[in-house]
Amino acid sequence: MEKQTITIYDVAREANVSMATVSRVVNGNPNVKPATRKKVLEVIDRLDYRPNAVARGLASKKTTTVGVIIPDVSNIFFSSLARGIDDVATMYKYNIVLANSDGNDQKEVSVLNTLLAKQVDGIIFMGHHITDEIRGEFSRSKTPVVLAGSIDPDEQVGSVNIDYKNATKDAVDVLAKNGNKKIAFVSGALIDPINGQNRLKGYKDALSENGLTYNEGLVFEAPYNFKDGEQLAARIRNSGATAVYVSDDELAIGILDGMLDAGVKVPEEFEIITSNNSLLTDVARPRLSSITQPLYDIGAVAMRLLTKMMNKEEVEEKTIILPYGIERKGSTK
């Protein structure tokens, strides 16, 4: 026999109080006598009453739900950010609806509209780049949006990141100072502003400051996964490069393994520095030198910024830049 859904009306009748009183108890309103609160809570416990979030959302015009759009939930970079988002959401009593977009522009629009149809109070977007279409959807919806680990060059949308340009410059500078004359640059699609504008500019600046010539033949684009990195290793080796900067840890491990499989010694013959300092960098052997960025904090700060926007609190700065560092491990000299 199907379990009957217990409603607020059932609790009110059983506790012999009004539905408004039950609602005040459920929502933590202090204007309820202690004895009445105790009686209502006992009935809620006995009947196993669970407030209907959808009904509460209709009444309050809020669903206390946040949509999180993530390009690849299996990538440790994005899952680390998601953990920070979820912890702060829990602290502020918001529920998370996680949606995977596969980094596909059309799917991002479709997923966004699905979340907006669920009446989410806010969106955290971790797409690789902001297309005109997705920007149009953001502005049309009037729902607060914050980017995490994703850049809006026009700074119209709130965002939380590190300074990708200077972080890349510092990483490539390490390789140049180690005596490498040909340093490869590997990133995701250069159409993504983080890669094509910020990281590539940092790479060029580091080369220039170290008296090295920029060569397009040393710039590679690849999906952020191990297999593509492994396959890319031979092309990087054939380019004459003796070192590489990589914008994703999983991709970097693929390149590392491709080099080792080909008998190339790392770091003696070839140096690698990566970007996210995720757990993967310590799992690899040799351990991967990396830019350090506070992945958890990027997610947590993005969620906190979104709570302020959703509650119409004053936001002093919509574009937040968190600190980074460089950690040298076993893949650089």
Coordinates of C-alpha atoms in Angstrom, one line a residue:
M1 CA 0.0 0.0 0.0
E2 CA 1.4 3.4 -1.0
K3 CA 2.4 5.7 1.8
Q4 CA 0.0 8.6 2.2
T5 CA 1.7 12.1 1.9
I6 CA 1.4 14.0 5.2
T7 CA 0.5 17.6 4.7
I8 CA 0.7 20.7 6.8
Y9 CA -3.1 20.4 7.3
D10 CA -2.6 17.0 9.0
V11 CA 0.0 18.3 11.4
A12 CA -2.2 21.3 12.3
R13 CA -5.2 19.1 12.9
E14 CA -3.3 16.6 15.0
A15 CA -1.6 19.3 17.1
N16 CA -4.8 21.3 17.4
V17 CA -3.2 24.5 16.1
S18 CA -3.6 26.6 12.9
M19 CA -1.7 25.9 9.7
A20 CA 0.0 29.3 10.2
T21 CA 1.4 28.2 13.5
V22 CA 2.8 25.0 11.9
S23 CA 4.3 27.1 9.2
R24 CA 6.0 29.4 11.8
V25 CA 7.5 26.4 13.6
V26 CA 8.8 24.9 10.4
N27 CA 10.4 28.2 9.3
G28 CA 12.0 28.9 12.6
N29 CA 9.8 31.9 13.4
P30 CA 10.5 32.9 17.1
N31 CA 6.9 34.1 17.6
V32 CA 5.6 30.8 18.8
K33 CA 5.1 29.8 22.5
P34 CA 7.7 27.2 23.6
A35 CA 5.0 24.8 24.7
T36 CA 3.2 25.1 21.3
R37 CA 6.5 24.7 19.4
K38 CA 7.3 21.5 21.4
K39 CA 3.8 20.1 20.7
V40 CA 4.0 20.8 17.0
L41 CA 7.5 19.4 16.7
E42 CA 6.4 16.2 18.4
V43 CA 3.6 15.8 15.9
I44 CA 5.9 16.5 13.0
D45 CA 8.3 13.8 14.2
R46 CA 5.5 11.3 14.9
L47 CA 3.8 11.8 11.5
D48 CA 7.2 12.1 9.7
Y49 CA 6.0 15.4 8.0
R50 CA 8.4 16.8 5.4
P51 CA 7.6 20.4 4.2
N52 CA 7.0 20.6 0.5
A53 CA 9.8 22.8 -0.9
V54 CA 7.8 23.5 -4.1
A55 CA 4.7 24.7 -2.2
R56 CA 6.9 26.8 0.0
G57 CA 8.5 28.3 -3.1
L58 CA 5.2 29.2 -4.6
A59 CA 4.2 31.0 -1.4
S60 CA 7.4 32.8 -0.9
K61 CA 8.4 33.3 -4.5
K62 CA 11.7 31.5 -3.5
T63 CA 12.6 27.9 -4.0
T64 CA 15.9 28.1 -1.9
T65 CA 17.4 26.2 -4.8
V66 CA 20.5 27.1 -6.8
G67 CA 21.4 25.7 -10.2
V68 CA 25.1 24.8 -10.8
I69 CA 26.1 24.3 -14.5
I70 CA 29.3 22.3 -14.7
P71 CA 31.1 21.3 -18.0
D72 CA 32.4 17.9 -16.7
V73 CA 31.5 16.6 -13.3
S74 CA 34.2 13.9 -13.5
N75 CA 37.0 16.6 -13.9
I76 CA 38.6 17.1 -10.4
F77 CA 39.0 20.8 -11.1
F78 CA 35.2 21.3 -11.4
S79 CA 34.3 18.8 -8.7
S80 CA 36.6 20.6 -6.2
L81 CA 34.8 23.9 -7.0
A82 CA 31.4 22.2 -6.6
R83 CA 32.4 21.0 -3.1
G84 CA 33.0 24.6 -2.0
I85 CA 29.7 25.7 -3.6
D86 CA 27.8 22.9 -1.8
D87 CA 29.3 23.5 1.6
V88 CA 28.4 27.2 1.6
A89 CA 24.9 26.5 0.1
T90 CA 24.2 24.1 3.0
M91 CA 25.4 26.8 5.5
Y92 CA 22.8 29.2 4.0
K93 CA 20.2 26.5 3.7
Y94 CA 20.1 26.4 -0.1
N95 CA 19.7 23.2 -2.1
I96 CA 21.9 22.5 -5.1
V97 CA 20.7 21.2 -8.5
L98 CA 23.9 20.1 -10.4
A99 CA 23.7 19.9 -14.2
N100 CA 26.4 18.6 -16.6
S101 CA 26.8 20.6 -19.8
D102 CA 29.6 18.6 -21.4
G103 CA 31.2 22.0 -22.3
N104 CA 28.8 22.2 -25.3
D105 CA 27.5 25.6 -26.1
Q106 CA 24.0 24.5 -27.1
K107 CA 23.7 22.1 -24.2
E108 CA 24.6 24.9 -21.8
V109 CA 21.7 27.0 -23.1
S110 CA 19.3 24.0 -22.8
V111 CA 20.5 23.1 -19.3
L112 CA 20.3 26.8 -18.2
N113 CA 16.7 27.0 -19.4
T114 CA 15.8 23.7 -17.7
L115 CA 17.1 25.1 -14.4
L116 CA 15.3 28.4 -14.9
A117 CA 12.1 26.5 -15.5
K118 CA 12.6 24.9 -12.1
Q119 CA 12.4 28.4 -10.7
V120 CA 15.9 28.3 -9.2
D121 CA 16.8 31.4 -7.2
G122 CA 20.3 31.7 -8.7
I123 CA 22.8 30.1 -11.1
I124 CA 26.5 29.3 -10.7
F125 CA 28.0 28.8 -14.2
M126 CA 31.3 27.0 -14.8
G127 CA 31.2 26.9 -18.6
H128 CA 34.4 27.4 -20.5
H129 CA 33.4 30.6 -22.2
I130 CA 30.4 33.0 -22.3
T131 CA 28.7 32.9 -25.7
D132 CA 26.4 35.8 -26.8
E133 CA 23.5 33.3 -26.6
I134 CA 24.2 32.3 -23.0
R135 CA 24.8 36.0 -22.1
G136 CA 21.4 36.8 -23.6
E137 CA 19.7 34.1 -21.6
F138 CA 21.4 35.4 -18.4
S139 CA 20.1 38.9 -18.9
R140 CA 16.6 37.9 -20.0
S141 CA 16.0 35.7 -17.0
K142 CA 16.7 38.3 -14.3
T143 CA 18.0 35.4 -12.1
P144 CA 21.3 36.3 -10.4
V145 CA 24.3 34.5 -12.0
V146 CA 27.9 34.1 -10.8
L147 CA 30.7 32.5 -12.8
A148 CA 33.2 30.2 -10.9
G149 CA 36.5 29.5 -12.6
S150 CA 35.1 31.2 -15.7
I151 CA 35.7 34.7 -17.1
D152 CA 33.3 37.3 -18.5
P153 CA 35.7 39.7 -20.4
D154 CA 32.9 42.4 -20.2
E155 CA 32.6 42.0 -16.4
Q156 CA 28.8 42.2 -16.7
V157 CA 28.3 38.9 -14.7
G158 CA 29.7 38.3 -11.2
S159 CA 32.8 36.0 -11.2
V160 CA 35.4 34.4 -8.9
N161 CA 38.8 33.5 -10.3
I162 CA 42.5 33.8 -9.9
D163 CA 44.7 36.1 -12.1
Y164 CA 45.2 33.6 -14.9
K165 CA 47.4 35.9 -16.9
N166 CA 50.0 36.5 -14.2
A167 CA 49.8 32.9 -12.9
T168 CA 50.6 31.6 -16.3
K169 CA 53.4 34.2 -16.7
D170 CA 55.0 33.1 -13.4
A171 CA 54.7 29.4 -14.3
V172 CA 56.3 29.8 -17.8
D173 CA 59.0 32.1 -16.1
V174 CA 60.0 29.1 -14.0
L175 CA 60.6 27.0 -17.1
A176 CA 62.5 29.8 -18.9
K177 CA 64.7 30.5 -15.9
N178 CA 65.5 26.7 -15.9
G179 CA 67.2 27.3 -19.3
N180 CA 64.4 26.0 -21.6
K181 CA 64.5 27.9 -25.0
K182 CA 61.5 26.2 -26.5
I183 CA 58.5 26.1 -24.1
A184 CA 55.2 24.6 -25.4
F185 CA 51.8 26.0 -24.3
V186 CA 48.9 23.6 -24.0
S187 CA 45.3 24.7 -23.1
G188 CA 41.7 24.0 -23.9
A189 CA 40.0 26.0 -26.7
L190 CA 41.6 29.4 -27.3
I191 CA 38.1 30.8 -27.9
D192 CA 37.7 30.6 -24.1
P193 CA 38.9 34.0 -22.7
I194 CA 40.7 32.3 -19.8
N195 CA 42.9 30.5 -22.4
G196 CA 43.0 32.7 -25.5
Q197 CA 43.3 36.1 -23.7
N198 CA 44.6 35.6 -20.2
R199 CA 46.8 32.5 -20.2
L200 CA 48.2 33.0 -23.7
K201 CA 49.0 36.6 -22.9
G202 CA 50.8 35.5 -19.7
Y203 CA 52.7 32.9 -21.8
K204 CA 53.8 35.5 -24.4
D205 CA 54.7 38.0 -21.7
A206 CA 57.0 35.4 -19.9
L207 CA 58.7 34.5 -23.2
S208 CA 59.3 38.2 -24.1
E209 CA 60.7 39.0 -20.6
N210 CA 63.1 36.1 -21.0
G211 CA 64.2 37.0 -24.5
L212 CA 62.5 34.1 -26.1
T213 CA 60.6 34.2 -29.4
Y214 CA 56.9 33.4 -29.6
N215 CA 56.2 30.5 -32.0
E216 CA 52.7 29.4 -33.0
G217 CA 54.0 25.9 -33.6
L218 CA 54.5 25.5 -29.9
V219 CA 50.8 26.4 -29.0
F220 CA 48.4 23.4 -28.8
E221 CA 44.7 23.1 -28.0
A222 CA 43.3 19.9 -26.5
P223 CA 40.2 18.6 -24.6
Y224 CA 40.8 18.4 -20.9
N225 CA 41.3 14.6 -20.5
F226 CA 44.1 12.1 -20.0
K227 CA 43.9 10.3 -23.4
D228 CA 44.2 13.6 -25.4
G229 CA 47.2 14.5 -23.3
E230 CA 48.9 11.1 -23.9
Q231 CA 48.3 11.5 -27.7
L232 CA 49.6 15.1 -27.7
A233 CA 53.0 14.1 -26.1
A234 CA 54.5 13.0 -29.4
R235 CA 53.5 16.2 -31.2
I236 CA 55.0 18.3 -28.4
R237 CA 58.2 16.3 -28.5
N238 CA 58.4 16.7 -32.3
S239 CA 58.0 20.5 -32.0
G240 CA 61.4 20.6 -30.4
A241 CA 60.0 21.8 -27.0
T242 CA 62.0 20.9 -23.9
A243 CA 59.2 22.1 -21.5
V244 CA 55.5 22.6 -21.4
Y245 CA 52.9 24.7 -19.5
V246 CA 49.6 22.9 -19.3
S247 CA 46.3 24.5 -18.3
D248 CA 44.6 21.3 -16.9
D249 CA 46.0 18.6 -14.5
E250 CA 44.4 15.6 -16.1
L251 CA 45.8 16.7 -19.5
A252 CA 49.2 17.3 -17.9
I253 CA 49.3 13.7 -16.5
G254 CA 48.4 12.4 -20.0
I255 CA 51.4 14.4 -21.5
L256 CA 53.6 13.2 -18.6
D257 CA 52.7 9.5 -19.3
G258 CA 53.2 10.0 -23.0
M259 CA 56.6 11.3 -22.5
L260 CA 57.6 8.6 -20.0
D261 CA 56.3 5.9 -22.4
A262 CA 58.5 7.3 -25.1
G263 CA 61.5 7.0 -22.8
V264 CA 61.8 10.7 -22.2
K265 CA 63.1 11.5 -18.7
V266 CA 61.1 14.0 -16.6
P267 CA 62.4 16.5 -15.5
E268 CA 66.0 15.8 -16.7
E269 CA 65.1 15.9 -20.4
F270 CA 61.6 17.5 -20.4
E271 CA 59.9 19.7 -17.8
I272 CA 56.1 20.1 -17.1
I273 CA 54.2 22.7 -15.1
T274 CA 50.4 22.5 -14.7
S275 CA 47.7 24.8 -13.5
N276 CA 45.3 23.6 -10.8
N277 CA 47.4 21.8 -8.1
S278 CA 44.6 19.3 -7.7
L279 CA 45.1 15.9 -6.0
L280 CA 46.1 14.5 -9.3
T281 CA 49.4 16.5 -9.2
D282 CA 50.5 14.5 -6.1
V283 CA 49.2 11.2 -7.5
A284 CA 51.5 11.5 -10.5
R285 CA 55.1 10.2 -10.5
P286 CA 57.1 12.4 -10.6
R287 CA 54.7 14.8 -8.8
L288 CA 53.7 17.7 -11.0
S289 CA 54.9 21.2 -10.4
S290 CA 51.8 23.5 -10.5
I291 CA 50.2 26.9 -10.1
T292 CA 48.3 26.7 -6.8
Q293 CA 44.8 28.0 -6.9
P294 CA 42.3 27.7 -4.1
L295 CA 39.8 25.5 -5.9
Y296 CA 37.5 25.0 -2.9
D297 CA 37.5 28.7 -2.1
I298 CA 36.6 29.7 -5.6
G299 CA 33.5 27.6 -5.3
A300 CA 32.7 28.8 -1.7
V301 CA 33.3 32.5 -2.5
A302 CA 31.1 32.2 -5.7
M303 CA 28.3 30.7 -3.6
R304 CA 28.6 33.4 -1.0
L305 CA 28.5 36.1 -3.6
L306 CA 25.4 34.5 -5.1
T307 CA 23.6 34.5 -1.7
K308 CA 24.3 38.2 -1.4
M309 CA 22.9 38.8 -4.9
M310 CA 19.8 36.6 -4.3
N311 CA 19.0 38.4 -1.1
K312 CA 19.6 41.8 -2.7
E313 CA 22.4 42.7 -0.3
E314 CA 25.0 45.3 -1.3
V315 CA 27.8 43.8 -3.4
E316 CA 30.9 46.0 -3.4
E317 CA 32.8 44.0 -6.0
K318 CA 31.3 41.6 -8.5
T319 CA 34.7 40.5 -10.0
I320 CA 36.6 38.7 -7.3
I321 CA 40.3 37.7 -7.8
L322 CA 41.7 35.2 -5.2
P323 CA 45.5 34.6 -4.6
Y324 CA 47.6 32.0 -6.3
G325 CA 51.1 30.6 -5.9
I326 CA 53.6 28.3 -7.7
E327 CA 54.6 25.0 -6.1
R328 CA 57.7 23.3 -7.5
K329 CA 57.6 19.5 -7.3
G330 CA 59.2 16.7 -9.3
S331 CA 58.4 17.6 -12.9
T332 CA 60.6 20.7 -13.0
K333 CA 64.3 21.0 -12.1

